[in-house]
Coordinates of C-alpha atoms in Angstrom, one line a residue:
X1 CA -0.3 0.1 0.2
X2 CA 1.7 4.0 -1.0
X3 CA 5.1 2.0 -1.7
X4 CA 5.8 2.3 2.4
X5 CA 7.3 -1.4 3.4
X6 CA 8.3 -2.5 7.1
X7 CA 11.1 -3.9 8.2
X8 CA 11.8 -6.6 11.7
X9 CA 14.6 -6.6 14.2
X10 CA 15.1 -9.1 15.9
X11 CA 12.7 -11.3 17.3
X12 CA 9.2 -10.8 17.7
X13 CA 8.0 -11.0 21.4
X14 CA 11.1 -10.1 22.9
X15 CA 12.4 -6.7 24.4
X16 CA 14.9 -5.9 21.9
X17 CA 11.9 -6.3 19.0
X18 CA 11.1 -3.6 16.6
X19 CA 9.4 -2.6 13.7
X20 CA 11.1 -0.4 11.2
X21 CA 9.4 1.3 8.2
X22 CA 10.8 2.9 5.0
X23 CA 9.1 4.7 2.5
X24 CA 9.0 4.1 -1.1
X25 CA 13.3 4.2 -2.3
X26 CA 13.3 1.8 1.3
X27 CA 15.3 5.0 3.4
X28 CA 13.8 4.5 6.9
X29 CA 11.0 6.8 7.9
X30 CA 9.1 7.3 11.1
X31 CA 5.3 5.9 11.1
X32 CA 4.2 8.6 13.3
X33 CA 5.7 11.5 11.6
X34 CA 6.3 10.4 7.8
X35 CA 3.6 8.6 6.4
X36 CA 0.8 11.5 5.8
X37 CA -2.2 11.2 7.9
X38 CA -4.2 11.5 4.2
X39 CA -4.3 8.6 1.2
X40 CA -7.0 10.3 -0.6
X41 CA -9.6 12.5 0.3
X42 CA -11.3 11.5 2.9
X43 CA -9.5 8.7 3.0
X44 CA -6.8 8.0 5.8
X45 CA -3.7 6.4 6.8
X46 CA -3.3 3.7 9.6
X47 CA -0.2 1.9 10.2
X48 CA -1.2 -1.6 12.3
X49 CA 0.3 -2.4 15.6
X50 CA -2.1 -4.9 16.6
X51 CA -3.7 -7.8 13.7
X52 CA -6.6 -9.5 15.0
X53 CA -7.1 -11.7 17.2
X54 CA -3.7 -11.6 18.6
X55 CA -2.5 -10.9 22.0
X56 CA 1.5 -9.1 22.1
X57 CA 0.1 -5.1 22.5
X58 CA 2.8 -3.2 19.9
X59 CA 3.0 -0.5 19.8
X60 CA 4.2 3.2 17.9
X61 CA 7.0 3.5 19.9
X62 CA 6.8 7.2 20.9
X63 CA 9.7 7.7 22.9
X64 CA 12.4 6.1 20.9
X65 CA 14.1 7.7 17.8
X66 CA 12.2 7.0 14.5
X67 CA 9.3 5.9 16.9
X68 CA 9.4 1.6 15.6
X69 CA 6.3 -0.2 16.3
X70 CA 7.3 -2.9 19.5
X71 CA 6.1 -4.3 22.3
X72 CA 4.2 -2.9 25.1
X73 CA 6.6 -3.1 28.7
X74 CA 4.5 -2.8 31.5
X75 CA 7.1 -3.6 35.6
X76 CA 9.9 -5.3 33.1
X77 CA 7.6 -7.6 31.4
X78 CA 6.0 -7.4 28.2
X79 CA 2.8 -6.4 27.9
X80 CA -0.2 -9.1 25.9
X81 CA -4.0 -8.8 26.3
X82 CA -6.0 -11.7 28.0
X83 CA -8.8 -13.3 26.3
X84 CA -11.4 -12.1 27.3
X85 CA -14.8 -13.9 27.1
X86 CA -16.0 -14.8 24.8
X87 CA -13.0 -12.9 22.7
X88 CA -9.6 -13.8 21.6
X89 CA -6.8 -11.5 22.0
X90 CA -8.0 -7.9 19.9
X91 CA -11.4 -8.0 17.5
X92 CA -9.6 -6.3 14.9
X93 CA -7.2 -5.0 13.3
X94 CA -5.7 -2.5 15.7
X95 CA -3.7 0.5 15.6
X96 CA -3.1 4.7 14.5
X97 CA -3.6 7.3 12.0
X98 CA -0.3 9.1 12.1
X99 CA 0.8 12.6 12.2
X100 CA -1.7 12.8 15.1
X101 CA -1.5 13.5 19.0
X102 CA -3.9 13.6 21.6
X103 CA -2.2 16.0 24.2
X104 CA -2.0 15.4 27.8
X105 CA -1.6 19.2 27.9
X106 CA -4.8 19.3 26.3
X107 CA -8.6 19.1 28.6
X108 CA -10.6 17.7 26.1
X109 CA -14.1 19.4 25.9
X110 CA -15.6 16.0 25.4
X111 CA -14.4 13.8 27.4
X112 CA -13.6 16.7 30.3
X113 CA -9.6 15.1 30.6
X114 CA -6.4 15.1 29.0
X115 CA -5.0 13.6 26.0
X116 CA -2.7 10.4 27.2
X117 CA 0.1 11.2 25.0
X118 CA 0.1 8.7 22.3
X119 CA -1.4 9.2 18.3
X120 CA -5.3 8.4 18.1
X121 CA -6.3 4.6 18.1
X122 CA -8.4 2.7 14.9
X123 CA -9.8 0.2 15.0
X124 CA -10.3 -2.0 11.7
X125 CA -13.6 -3.8 11.1
X126 CA -12.9 -5.4 7.7
X127 CA -12.4 -9.0 6.8
X128 CA -8.7 -9.0 5.9
X129 CA -6.0 -9.9 9.3
X130 CA -3.4 -7.3 8.5
X131 CA -0.1 -7.1 8.9
X132 CA 1.4 -5.5 12.1
X133 CA 3.7 -2.5 10.6
X134 CA 1.9 -3.0 8.0
X135 CA 0.3 0.5 6.0
X136 CA -3.6 0.6 5.0
X137 CA -6.0 3.3 4.5
X138 CA -8.9 3.4 5.9
X139 CA -12.2 5.1 5.5
X140 CA -13.6 6.5 9.2
X141 CA -16.6 5.3 10.0
X142 CA -17.1 6.6 13.9
X143 CA -15.6 6.9 17.4
X144 CA -16.3 6.5 21.1
X145 CA -15.1 8.2 23.8
X146 CA -13.3 6.1 25.9
X147 CA -11.6 7.6 29.5
X148 CA -8.4 5.0 30.4
X149 CA -7.2 5.5 34.0
X150 CA -9.0 9.5 33.2
X151 CA -7.1 10.0 30.8
X152 CA -8.6 11.0 27.0
X153 CA -8.8 7.6 24.9
X154 CA -10.6 8.1 21.3
X155 CA -10.8 4.9 19.9
X156 CA -11.8 5.7 16.2
X157 CA -14.0 2.3 14.3
X158 CA -12.9 2.7 10.4
X159 CA -12.7 -0.1 7.6
X160 CA -10.3 -0.8 4.9
X161 CA -10.8 0.9 1.8
X162 CA -9.6 -2.9 0.4
X163 CA -12.4 -4.7 1.8
X164 CA -14.8 -6.0 -0.1
X165 CA -17.3 -5.0 1.6
X166 CA -16.5 -1.2 2.5
X167 CA -18.7 0.2 -0.9
X168 CA -21.7 0.0 2.1
X169 CA -19.6 0.7 5.1
X170 CA -20.1 4.5 5.1
X171 CA -21.0 5.8 8.8
X172 CA -21.5 4.2 12.1
X173 CA -25.2 3.2 11.3
X174 CA -24.1 0.8 9.0
X175 CA -22.0 -0.6 10.8
X176 CA -24.7 -1.1 13.6
X177 CA -26.8 -2.5 10.5
X178 CA -24.3 -5.0 8.3
X179 CA -22.3 -6.4 11.9
X180 CA -24.8 -6.2 14.2
X181 CA -23.3 -7.3 17.8
X182 CA -20.0 -5.4 16.7
X183 CA -19.8 -2.1 18.6
X184 CA -21.5 -3.6 21.4
X185 CA -19.0 -6.0 21.3
X186 CA -16.2 -3.4 21.1
X187 CA -17.5 -1.2 24.3
X188 CA -17.4 -4.6 26.5
X189 CA -13.9 -5.2 25.4
X190 CA -12.3 -2.3 26.4
X191 CA -14.2 -1.6 29.1
X192 CA -12.4 -5.0 30.5
X193 CA -9.2 -5.6 29.1
X194 CA -7.4 -4.3 31.9
X195 CA -9.6 -5.7 34.7
X196 CA -7.5 -9.8 34.3
X197 CA -4.2 -7.1 34.7
X198 CA -6.1 -5.9 38.2
X199 CA -7.1 -2.8 37.2
X200 CA -10.5 -1.2 37.1
X201 CA -12.5 -1.1 34.8
X202 CA -12.3 1.8 31.9
X203 CA -14.9 4.5 31.8
X204 CA -16.3 6.4 28.5
X205 CA -18.2 9.7 27.7
X206 CA -21.2 9.5 25.7
X207 CA -22.5 7.4 28.0
X208 CA -20.7 5.2 25.9
X209 CA -22.2 5.6 22.9
X210 CA -20.3 6.0 19.3
X211 CA -19.9 9.7 18.0
X212 CA -20.9 10.0 14.0
X213 CA -17.9 10.4 10.7
X214 CA -18.5 14.0 10.7
X215 CA -17.4 14.5 14.6
X216 CA -15.1 11.4 14.4
X217 CA -12.9 13.5 11.5
X218 CA -13.3 16.6 13.6
X219 CA -12.3 14.8 16.1
X220 CA -9.2 13.4 14.1
X221 CA -8.1 17.3 12.7
X222 CA -8.0 18.4 16.1
X223 CA -5.5 16.0 17.2
X224 CA -3.4 16.2 13.6
X225 CA -3.1 20.3 14.7
X226 CA -2.3 19.8 18.1
X227 CA 0.8 16.8 16.5
X228 CA 1.7 19.8 13.9
X229 CA 2.6 22.1 17.6
X230 CA 4.2 18.9 18.9
X231 CA 6.7 18.1 15.5
X232 CA 7.8 22.2 15.4
X233 CA 8.1 22.5 18.7
X234 CA 5.3 24.9 19.6
X235 CA 4.4 22.6 23.0
X236 CA 6.7 20.8 24.7
X237 CA 6.7 17.1 23.6
X238 CA 8.3 15.6 27.4
X239 CA 10.1 12.9 26.5
X240 CA 8.7 12.4 22.5
X241 CA 10.7 11.7 19.6
X242 CA 10.1 14.3 16.7
X243 CA 12.4 13.0 14.5
X244 CA 11.5 13.1 11.4
X245 CA 12.4 12.8 7.2
X246 CA 9.8 14.9 5.4
X247 CA 8.1 17.3 7.8
X248 CA 10.2 20.3 6.4
X249 CA 9.0 23.1 9.4
X250 CA 10.1 21.1 12.0
X251 CA 13.8 21.7 13.9
X252 CA 13.9 18.1 14.0
X253 CA 13.5 16.7 10.5
X254 CA 17.5 14.9 9.8
X255 CA 18.8 13.2 6.2
X256 CA 18.0 9.7 5.3
X257 CA 21.3 8.5 6.0
X258 CA 20.5 10.0 9.8
X259 CA 17.8 7.9 9.9
X260 CA 19.7 5.0 8.9
X261 CA 22.4 5.8 11.4
X262 CA 19.9 5.9 14.5
X263 CA 18.5 2.4 13.1
X264 CA 21.7 0.5 13.1
X265 CA 22.8 2.3 15.8

């Protein structure tokens, strides 16, 4: 898709494991900063972090140079999500929209909580199980306002534009109609997925109701504005690595040779 490719370093499910992203020239890039937010008009790029049905909590490493995908670590252990009956692992392809950022210094008017310091999350509901590090183009259908340990953590619902049924999905009501129970399962999953780790259930704004496509796109655009302020140093990222190879107005921009040196190091 779009000429992007990925390169794995070290064995999966180890502390050293990394997935680096490359552009069409085979040069290393940041999946956080260098992949454009838009794939086409009203179509967004998505970085797949976790393939559907898998359990390892992989994520864009926001504080590492060039932001490779790696497995999250909590209390010195590699992190996995439990199988929540009746589900197996993640119940969608899970990932993030590049060039977005939920600002921890911004109190969200809808949730009353500040952002979670990550790119905005996406649940892709198509039929294909995607690969870790794959870049796909998605149609946004709606959004869920989750509050995770006091932080705003939006969950975008989207579908791969290459899905055979993509033409039938244009808003959140299409998901309710064509995949009955899927949105309810999504809320149930997000509510309970940390409970096996001894954490409380997650909460939601809007009484856990999904907002529509237009609302979702407005939220995504606002997180894109916060990302731009971050990468142009108008906001202190407090440890986030903003090294990139494409954002011309960014003081963190580097050339491809410097990016390769980072990966090789």
